[in-house]
Tab-separated table of C-alpha atoms in Angstrom:
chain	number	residue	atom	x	y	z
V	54	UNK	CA	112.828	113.093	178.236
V	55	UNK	CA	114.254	116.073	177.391
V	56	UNK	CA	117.627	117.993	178.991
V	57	UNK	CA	115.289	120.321	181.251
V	58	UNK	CA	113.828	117.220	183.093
V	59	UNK	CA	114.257	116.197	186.314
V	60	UNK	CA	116.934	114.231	186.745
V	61	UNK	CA	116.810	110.405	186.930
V	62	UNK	CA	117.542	109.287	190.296
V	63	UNK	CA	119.755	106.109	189.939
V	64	UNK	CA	121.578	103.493	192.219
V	65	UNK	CA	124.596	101.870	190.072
V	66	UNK	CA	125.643	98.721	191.391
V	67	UNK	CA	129.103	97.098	189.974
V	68	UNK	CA	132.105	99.349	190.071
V	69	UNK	CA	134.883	97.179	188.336
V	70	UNK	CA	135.758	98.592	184.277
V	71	UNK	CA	132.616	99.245	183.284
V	72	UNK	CA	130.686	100.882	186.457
V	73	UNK	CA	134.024	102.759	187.245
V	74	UNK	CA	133.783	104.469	184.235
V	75	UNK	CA	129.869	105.223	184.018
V	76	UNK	CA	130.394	106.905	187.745
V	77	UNK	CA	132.868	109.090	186.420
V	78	UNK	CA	129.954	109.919	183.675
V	79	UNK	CA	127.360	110.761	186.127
V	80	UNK	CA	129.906	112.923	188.341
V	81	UNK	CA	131.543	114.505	185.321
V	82	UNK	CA	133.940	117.277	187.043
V	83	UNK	CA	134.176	119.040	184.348
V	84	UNK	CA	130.301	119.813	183.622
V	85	UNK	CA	129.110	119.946	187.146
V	86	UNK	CA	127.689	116.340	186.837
V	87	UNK	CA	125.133	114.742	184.027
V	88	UNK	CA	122.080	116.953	182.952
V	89	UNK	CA	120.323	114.081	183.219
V	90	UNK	CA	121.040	111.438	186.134
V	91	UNK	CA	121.723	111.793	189.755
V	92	UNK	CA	123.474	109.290	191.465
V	93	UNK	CA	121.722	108.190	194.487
V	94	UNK	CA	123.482	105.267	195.637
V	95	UNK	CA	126.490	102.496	194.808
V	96	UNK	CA	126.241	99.082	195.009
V	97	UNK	CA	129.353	96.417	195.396
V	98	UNK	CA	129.789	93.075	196.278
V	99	UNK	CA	133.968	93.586	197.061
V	100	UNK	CA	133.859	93.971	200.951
V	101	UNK	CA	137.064	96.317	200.519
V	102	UNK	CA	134.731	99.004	198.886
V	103	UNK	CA	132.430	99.227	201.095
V	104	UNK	CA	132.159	102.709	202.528
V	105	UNK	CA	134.242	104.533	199.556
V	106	UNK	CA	133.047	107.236	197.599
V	107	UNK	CA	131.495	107.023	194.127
V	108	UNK	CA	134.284	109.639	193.643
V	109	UNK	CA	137.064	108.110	194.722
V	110	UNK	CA	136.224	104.725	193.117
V	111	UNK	CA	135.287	106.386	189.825
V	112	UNK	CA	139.081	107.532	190.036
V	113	UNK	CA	138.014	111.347	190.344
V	114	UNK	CA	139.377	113.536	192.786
V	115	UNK	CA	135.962	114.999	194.206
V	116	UNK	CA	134.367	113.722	196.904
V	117	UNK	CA	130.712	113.069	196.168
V	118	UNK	CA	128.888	112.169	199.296
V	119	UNK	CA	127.585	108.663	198.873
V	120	UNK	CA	129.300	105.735	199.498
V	121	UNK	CA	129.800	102.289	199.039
V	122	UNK	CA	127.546	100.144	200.599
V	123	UNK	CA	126.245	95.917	199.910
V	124	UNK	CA	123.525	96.843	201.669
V	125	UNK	CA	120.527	95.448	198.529
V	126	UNK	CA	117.874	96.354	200.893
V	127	UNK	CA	119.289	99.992	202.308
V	128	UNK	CA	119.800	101.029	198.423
V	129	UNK	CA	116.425	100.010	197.050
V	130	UNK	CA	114.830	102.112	200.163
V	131	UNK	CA	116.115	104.817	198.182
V	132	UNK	CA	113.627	104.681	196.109
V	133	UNK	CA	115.800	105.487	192.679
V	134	UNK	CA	113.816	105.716	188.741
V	135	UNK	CA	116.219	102.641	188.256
V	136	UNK	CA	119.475	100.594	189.060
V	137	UNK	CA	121.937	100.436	186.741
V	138	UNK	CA	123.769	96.810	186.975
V	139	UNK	CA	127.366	96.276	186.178
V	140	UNK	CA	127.455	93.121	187.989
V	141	UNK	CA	129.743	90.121	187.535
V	142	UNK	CA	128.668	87.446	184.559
V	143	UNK	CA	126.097	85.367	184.275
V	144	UNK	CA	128.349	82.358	185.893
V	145	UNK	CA	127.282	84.542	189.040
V	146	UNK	CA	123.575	84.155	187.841
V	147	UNK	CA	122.397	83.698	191.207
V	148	UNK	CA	123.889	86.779	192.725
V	149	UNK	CA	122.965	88.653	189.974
V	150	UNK	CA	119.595	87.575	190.077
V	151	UNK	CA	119.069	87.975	194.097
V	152	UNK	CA	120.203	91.399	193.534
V	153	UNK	CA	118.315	92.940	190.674
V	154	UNK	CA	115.029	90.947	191.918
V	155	UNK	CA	114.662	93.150	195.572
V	156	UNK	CA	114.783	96.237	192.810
V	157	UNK	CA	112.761	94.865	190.492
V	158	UNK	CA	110.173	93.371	193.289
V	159	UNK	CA	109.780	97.088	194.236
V	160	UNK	CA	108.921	98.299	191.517
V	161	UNK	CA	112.533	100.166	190.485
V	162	UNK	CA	113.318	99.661	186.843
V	163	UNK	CA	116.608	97.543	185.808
V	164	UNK	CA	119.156	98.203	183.368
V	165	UNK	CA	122.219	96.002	182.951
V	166	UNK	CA	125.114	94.046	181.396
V	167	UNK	CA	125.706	91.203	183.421
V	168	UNK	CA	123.020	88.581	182.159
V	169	UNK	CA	124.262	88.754	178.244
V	170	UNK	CA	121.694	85.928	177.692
V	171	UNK	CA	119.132	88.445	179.102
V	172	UNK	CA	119.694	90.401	175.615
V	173	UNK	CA	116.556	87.652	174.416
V	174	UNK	CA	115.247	85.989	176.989
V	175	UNK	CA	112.880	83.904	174.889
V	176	UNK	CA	116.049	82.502	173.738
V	177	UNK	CA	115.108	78.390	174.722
V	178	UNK	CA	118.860	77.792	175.715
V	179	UNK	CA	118.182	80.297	178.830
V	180	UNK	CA	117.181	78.192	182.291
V	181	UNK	CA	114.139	78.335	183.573
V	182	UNK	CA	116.041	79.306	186.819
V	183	UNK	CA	117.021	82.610	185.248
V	184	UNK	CA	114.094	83.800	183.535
V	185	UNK	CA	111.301	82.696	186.567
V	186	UNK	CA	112.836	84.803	188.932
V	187	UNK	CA	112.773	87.741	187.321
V	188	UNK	CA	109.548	87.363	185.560
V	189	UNK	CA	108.307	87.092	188.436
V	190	UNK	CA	109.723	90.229	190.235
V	191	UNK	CA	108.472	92.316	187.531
V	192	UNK	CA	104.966	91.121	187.310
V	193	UNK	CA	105.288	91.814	191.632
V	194	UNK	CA	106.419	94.971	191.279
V	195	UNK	CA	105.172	96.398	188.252
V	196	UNK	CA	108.598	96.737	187.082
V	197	UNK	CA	111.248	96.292	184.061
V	198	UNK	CA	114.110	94.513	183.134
V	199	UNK	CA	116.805	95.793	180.430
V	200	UNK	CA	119.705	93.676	179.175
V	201	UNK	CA	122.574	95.496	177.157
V	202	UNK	CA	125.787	94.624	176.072
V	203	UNK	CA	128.184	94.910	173.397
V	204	UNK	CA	129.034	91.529	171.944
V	205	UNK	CA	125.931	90.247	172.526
V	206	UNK	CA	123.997	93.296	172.504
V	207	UNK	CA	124.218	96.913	170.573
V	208	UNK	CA	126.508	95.343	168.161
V	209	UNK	CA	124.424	92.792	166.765
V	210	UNK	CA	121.467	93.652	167.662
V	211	UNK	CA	120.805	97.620	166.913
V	212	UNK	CA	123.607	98.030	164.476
V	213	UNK	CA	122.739	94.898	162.013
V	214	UNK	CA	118.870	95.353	162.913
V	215	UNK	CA	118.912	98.968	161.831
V	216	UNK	CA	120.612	97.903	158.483
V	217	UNK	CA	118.393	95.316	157.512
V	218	UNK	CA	115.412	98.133	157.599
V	219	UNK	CA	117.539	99.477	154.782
V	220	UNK	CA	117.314	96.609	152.522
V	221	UNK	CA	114.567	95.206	150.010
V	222	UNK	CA	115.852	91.625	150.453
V	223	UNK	CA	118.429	90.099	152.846
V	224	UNK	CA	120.410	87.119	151.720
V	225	UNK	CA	122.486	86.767	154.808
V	226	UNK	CA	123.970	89.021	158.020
V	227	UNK	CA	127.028	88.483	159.648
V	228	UNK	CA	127.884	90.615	162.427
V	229	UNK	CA	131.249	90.462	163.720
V	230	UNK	CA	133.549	91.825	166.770
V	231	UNK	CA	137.684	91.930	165.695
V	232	UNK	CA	139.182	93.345	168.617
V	233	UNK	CA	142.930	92.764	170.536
V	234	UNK	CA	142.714	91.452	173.801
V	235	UNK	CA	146.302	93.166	174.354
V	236	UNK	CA	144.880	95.407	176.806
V	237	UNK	CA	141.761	93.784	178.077
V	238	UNK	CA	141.283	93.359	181.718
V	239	UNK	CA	137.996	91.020	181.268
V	240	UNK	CA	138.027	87.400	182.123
V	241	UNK	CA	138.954	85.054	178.709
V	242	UNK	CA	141.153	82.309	179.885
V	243	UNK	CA	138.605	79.506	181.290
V	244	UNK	CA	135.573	81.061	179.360
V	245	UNK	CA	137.852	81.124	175.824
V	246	UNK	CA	141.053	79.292	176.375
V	247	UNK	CA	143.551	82.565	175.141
V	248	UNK	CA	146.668	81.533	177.466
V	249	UNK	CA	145.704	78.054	177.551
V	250	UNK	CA	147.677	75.302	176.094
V	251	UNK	CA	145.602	73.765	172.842
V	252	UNK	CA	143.900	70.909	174.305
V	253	UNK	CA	142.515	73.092	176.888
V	254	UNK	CA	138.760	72.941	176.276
V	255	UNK	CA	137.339	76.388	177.320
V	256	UNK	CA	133.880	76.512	178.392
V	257	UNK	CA	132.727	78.621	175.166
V	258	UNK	CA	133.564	75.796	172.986
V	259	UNK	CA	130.885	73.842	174.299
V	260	UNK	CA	128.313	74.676	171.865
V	261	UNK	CA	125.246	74.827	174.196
V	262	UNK	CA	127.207	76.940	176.160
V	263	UNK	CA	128.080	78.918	173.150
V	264	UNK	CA	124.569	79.283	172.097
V	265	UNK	CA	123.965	80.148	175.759
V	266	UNK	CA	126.466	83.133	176.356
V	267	UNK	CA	126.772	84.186	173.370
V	268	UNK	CA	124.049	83.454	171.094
V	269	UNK	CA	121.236	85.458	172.135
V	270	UNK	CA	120.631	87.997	169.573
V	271	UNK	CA	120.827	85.344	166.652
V	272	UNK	CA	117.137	84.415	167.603
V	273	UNK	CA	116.266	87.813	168.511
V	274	UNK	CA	117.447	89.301	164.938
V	275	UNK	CA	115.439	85.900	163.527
V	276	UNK	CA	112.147	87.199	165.736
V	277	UNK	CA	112.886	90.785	164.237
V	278	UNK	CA	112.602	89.936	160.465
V	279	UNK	CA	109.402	87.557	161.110
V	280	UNK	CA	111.670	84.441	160.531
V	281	UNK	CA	111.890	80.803	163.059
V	282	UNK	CA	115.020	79.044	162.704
V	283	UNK	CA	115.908	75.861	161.519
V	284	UNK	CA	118.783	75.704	163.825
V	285	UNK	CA	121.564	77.076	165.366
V	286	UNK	CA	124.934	75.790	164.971
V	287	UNK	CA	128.421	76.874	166.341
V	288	UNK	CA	132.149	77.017	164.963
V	289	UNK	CA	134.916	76.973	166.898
V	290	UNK	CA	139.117	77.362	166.430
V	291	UNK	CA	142.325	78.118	167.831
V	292	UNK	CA	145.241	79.895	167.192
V	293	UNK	CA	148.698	79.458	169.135
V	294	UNK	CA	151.210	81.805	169.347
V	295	UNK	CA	155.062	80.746	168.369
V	296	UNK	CA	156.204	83.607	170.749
V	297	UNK	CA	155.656	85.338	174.124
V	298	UNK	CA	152.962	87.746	173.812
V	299	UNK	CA	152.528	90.428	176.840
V	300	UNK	CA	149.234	91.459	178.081
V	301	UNK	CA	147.627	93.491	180.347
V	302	UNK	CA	147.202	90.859	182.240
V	303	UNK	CA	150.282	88.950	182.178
V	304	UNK	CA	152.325	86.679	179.468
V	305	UNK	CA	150.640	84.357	176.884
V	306	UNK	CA	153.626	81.822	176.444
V	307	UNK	CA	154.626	80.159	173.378
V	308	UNK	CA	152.873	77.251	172.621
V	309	UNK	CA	149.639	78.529	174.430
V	310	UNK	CA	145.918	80.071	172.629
V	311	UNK	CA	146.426	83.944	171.459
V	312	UNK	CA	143.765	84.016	169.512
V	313	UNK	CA	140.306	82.301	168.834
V	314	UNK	CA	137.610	82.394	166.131
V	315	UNK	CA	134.046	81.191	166.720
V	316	UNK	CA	130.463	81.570	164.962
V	317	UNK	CA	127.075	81.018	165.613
V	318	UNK	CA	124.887	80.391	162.785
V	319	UNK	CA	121.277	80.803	162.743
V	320	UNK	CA	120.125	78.116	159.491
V	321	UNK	CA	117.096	78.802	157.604
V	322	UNK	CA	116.696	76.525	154.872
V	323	UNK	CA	119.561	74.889	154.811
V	324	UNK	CA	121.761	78.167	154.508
V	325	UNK	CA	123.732	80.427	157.384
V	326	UNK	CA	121.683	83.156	156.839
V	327	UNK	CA	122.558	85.269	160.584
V	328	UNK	CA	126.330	85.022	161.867
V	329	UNK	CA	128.052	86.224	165.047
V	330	UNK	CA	131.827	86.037	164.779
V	331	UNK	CA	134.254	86.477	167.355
V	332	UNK	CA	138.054	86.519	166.500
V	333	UNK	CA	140.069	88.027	169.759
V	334	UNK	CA	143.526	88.281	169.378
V	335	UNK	CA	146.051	88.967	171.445
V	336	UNK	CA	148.093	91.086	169.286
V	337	UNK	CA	147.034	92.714	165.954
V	338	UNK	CA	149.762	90.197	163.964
V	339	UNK	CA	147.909	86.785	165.451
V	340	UNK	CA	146.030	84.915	163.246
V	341	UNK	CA	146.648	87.056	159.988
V	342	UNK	CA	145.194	84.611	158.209
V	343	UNK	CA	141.470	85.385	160.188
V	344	UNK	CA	139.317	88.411	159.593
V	345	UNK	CA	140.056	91.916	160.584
V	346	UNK	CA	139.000	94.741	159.726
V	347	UNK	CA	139.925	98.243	157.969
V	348	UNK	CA	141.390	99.566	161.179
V	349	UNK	CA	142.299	97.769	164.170
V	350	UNK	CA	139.376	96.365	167.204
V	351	UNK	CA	136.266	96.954	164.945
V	352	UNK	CA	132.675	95.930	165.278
V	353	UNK	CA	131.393	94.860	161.468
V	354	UNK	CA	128.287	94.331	160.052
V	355	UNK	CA	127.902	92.688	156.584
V	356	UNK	CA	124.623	92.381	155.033
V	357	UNK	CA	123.944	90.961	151.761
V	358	UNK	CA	120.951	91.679	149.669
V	359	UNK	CA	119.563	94.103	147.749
V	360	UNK	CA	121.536	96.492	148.603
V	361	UNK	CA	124.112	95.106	150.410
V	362	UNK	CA	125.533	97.021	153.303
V	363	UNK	CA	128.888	96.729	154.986
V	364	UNK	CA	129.801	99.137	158.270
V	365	UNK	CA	132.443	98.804	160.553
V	366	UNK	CA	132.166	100.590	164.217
V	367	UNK	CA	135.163	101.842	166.736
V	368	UNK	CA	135.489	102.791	169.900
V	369	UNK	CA	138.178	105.061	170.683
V	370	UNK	CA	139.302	107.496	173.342
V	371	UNK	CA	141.032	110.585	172.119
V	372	UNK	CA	141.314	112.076	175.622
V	373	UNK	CA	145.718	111.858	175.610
V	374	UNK	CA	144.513	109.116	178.405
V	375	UNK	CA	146.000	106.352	175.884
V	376	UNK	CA	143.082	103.958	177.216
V	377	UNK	CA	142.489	100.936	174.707
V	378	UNK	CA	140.010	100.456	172.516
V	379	UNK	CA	138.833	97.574	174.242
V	380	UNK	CA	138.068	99.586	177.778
V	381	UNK	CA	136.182	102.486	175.101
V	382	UNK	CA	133.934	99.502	174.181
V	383	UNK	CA	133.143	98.890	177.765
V	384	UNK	CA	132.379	102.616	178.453
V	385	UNK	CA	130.205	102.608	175.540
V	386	UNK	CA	128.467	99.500	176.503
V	387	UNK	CA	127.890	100.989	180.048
V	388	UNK	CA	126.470	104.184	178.779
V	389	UNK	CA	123.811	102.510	176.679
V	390	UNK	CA	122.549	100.772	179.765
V	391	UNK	CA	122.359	104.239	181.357
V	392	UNK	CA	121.609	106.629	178.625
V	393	UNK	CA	118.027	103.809	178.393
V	394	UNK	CA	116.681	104.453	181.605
V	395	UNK	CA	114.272	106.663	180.657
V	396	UNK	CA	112.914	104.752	177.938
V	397	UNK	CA	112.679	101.922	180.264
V	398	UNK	CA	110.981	104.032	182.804
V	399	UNK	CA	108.123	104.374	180.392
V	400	UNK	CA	107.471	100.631	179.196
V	401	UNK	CA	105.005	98.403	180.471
V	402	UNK	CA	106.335	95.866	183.197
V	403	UNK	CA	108.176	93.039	182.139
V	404	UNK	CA	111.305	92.022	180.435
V	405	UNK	CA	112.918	94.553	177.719
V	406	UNK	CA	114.781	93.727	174.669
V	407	UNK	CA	116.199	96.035	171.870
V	408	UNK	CA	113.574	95.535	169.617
V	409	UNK	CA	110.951	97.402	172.963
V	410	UNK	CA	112.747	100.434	173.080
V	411	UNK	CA	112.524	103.847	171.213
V	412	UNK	CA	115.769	105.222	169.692
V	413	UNK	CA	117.774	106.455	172.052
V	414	UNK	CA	120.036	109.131	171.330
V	415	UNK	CA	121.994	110.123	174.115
V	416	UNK	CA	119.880	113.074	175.849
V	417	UNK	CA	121.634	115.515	177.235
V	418	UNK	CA	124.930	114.201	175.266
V	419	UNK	CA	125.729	117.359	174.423
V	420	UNK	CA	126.424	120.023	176.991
């Protein structure tokens, strides 16, 4: 698609971090909107928004003319090229599911972040509850279904993936997200256990639930190089803090989780040869003893082979806005969902993964 197009009508449902920020995208003041995307419609599930402008709740002073509305079937009589879902996790799989199936069952193309296990959904861990449904609304519709995200998603899928098409032989991959949770407004306390006493068992530790989550692009990346697991196994450990730490989101008391390290570890032959690893902090001085990388909240890849490869990846905002690097990672994993509609737009019907799509550099980016 190129910049002199016409625009891509789209309906974004989900205005919390992430779909606040991709609004203010699309509207962009200060370029007379995208090049490339007209926003149609909003979508929210928080009664309270309903009937406020895409302006006002992309925290823009403009007023943009459409509003708020939880209205599934009113939005997909719009008729947009796609939605673009920023809707809540997938322990709200249901909701999720009711909502991108009326788009998907006519025939409007679906790009999102809220079903992380969605990244591979030939993954076996996923439910058959999760995957029907939407198979099925894209074979009635004629219809497809994108998954994005960052951790899983464009970090360890596209980043490590590219890599490995640099390499003659590839002993193992370890892609790996080191990032403070200082400033992060996302949910982490029942799903990780940071502000939980020790003995708290968060639901992540569960390995199936891990594997679940988390663990979808270690199978994917496996599909990718022609390669079928042995296994996959999980790690799991805790750090507690001997002080107070502040957060955005309140106080992580002494004695409680301010940090937490986990893998999962696709085997092949007896060997780890493809690792996710988490370690979220709360505070860059938790857990020294843990990975981290050459500057602070870093995505890495490390490959070993022939060559090896090592890359590290950060978000920032240099905007004088002072907005954490944590809340750039979200408006970078927003935009990806986006900036893929029209590569979605011209796949066959069905599900999409990373490894369906063209490259996709950022159209109309550059204005």
């Amino acid at each position: 698609m190129s910049a002199g197009a016409p625009k891509k009508r789209v309906v974004v449902w989900g205005t919390g971090v992430v779909g606040s920020m991709v609004l203010a995208e699309i509207l962009s003041p200060a370029t007379d909107g995208h090049p490339l995307f007209e926003l149609v419609g909003v979508g929210v599930s928080n009664p309270a928004k309903v009937g406020k402008d895409a302006g006002e709740l992309a925290g823009l002073d403009l007023v943009s003319g459409v509003l708020a509305t939880d209205d599934v079937d009113a939005l997909v009589a719009l008729r947009p090229d796609a939605l673009v879902h920023y809707g809540p996790t997938a322990q709200f799989a249901d909701e999720n599911i009711r909502v991108m199936s009326a788009f998907l069952r006519a025939g409007i193309d679906v790009c999102s972040t809220a079903m992380t296990p969605w990244v591979w959904p030939a993954m076996k861990q996923n439910p058959a509850a999760w995957i029907d449904p939407i198979t099925e609304a894209c074979a009635a519709g004629g219809a497809s279904c994108f998954t994005t995200g960052v951790d899983p998603g464009f970090a360890n899928d596209l980043f490590p993936m590219t890599l490995m098409g640099l390499c003659g032989r590839v002993d193992s991959v370890r892609a790996s997200e080191l990032v403070d949770y200082t400033d992060y407004e996302g949910d982490y306390e029942d799903e990780m256990g940071i502000g939980r006493p020790p003995e708290f068992t968060p639901l992540l530790e569960i390995p199936d639930l891990l594997i679940m989550a988390w663990g979808a692009t270690v199978p994917m990346m496996a599909a990718a190089v022609g390669l079928e697991l042995d296994d996959i196994t999980t790690t799991w450990e805790k750090w507690v803090t001997p002080t107070d730490r502040p957060t955005v989101k309140g106080v992580v008391a002494a004695g409680h989780v301010a940090a937490v390290r986990f893998t999962i570890n696709g085997v092949f032959r007896g060997r780890e040869v493809i690792t996710l690893e988490h370690v979220n902090r709360i505070g860059t001085d938790a857990a020294p003893e843990w990975p981290a990388g050459s500057a602070d909240d870093v995505y890495r890849v490390d490959i070993v082979g022939s060559p090896s490869i090592w890359q590290e990846t950060a978000f920032r905002f240099t905007d004088g806005t002072g907005r954490a690097p944590a809340v750039a990672g979200c408006l970078a994993t927003g935009m990806r969902a986006l900036n893929a509609v029209p590569a979605v737009n011209n796949l066959p019907a069905g599900w999409v993964t990373a490894l369906d799509l063209p490259l996709v550099p950022g159209v109309g980016t550059i204005r």
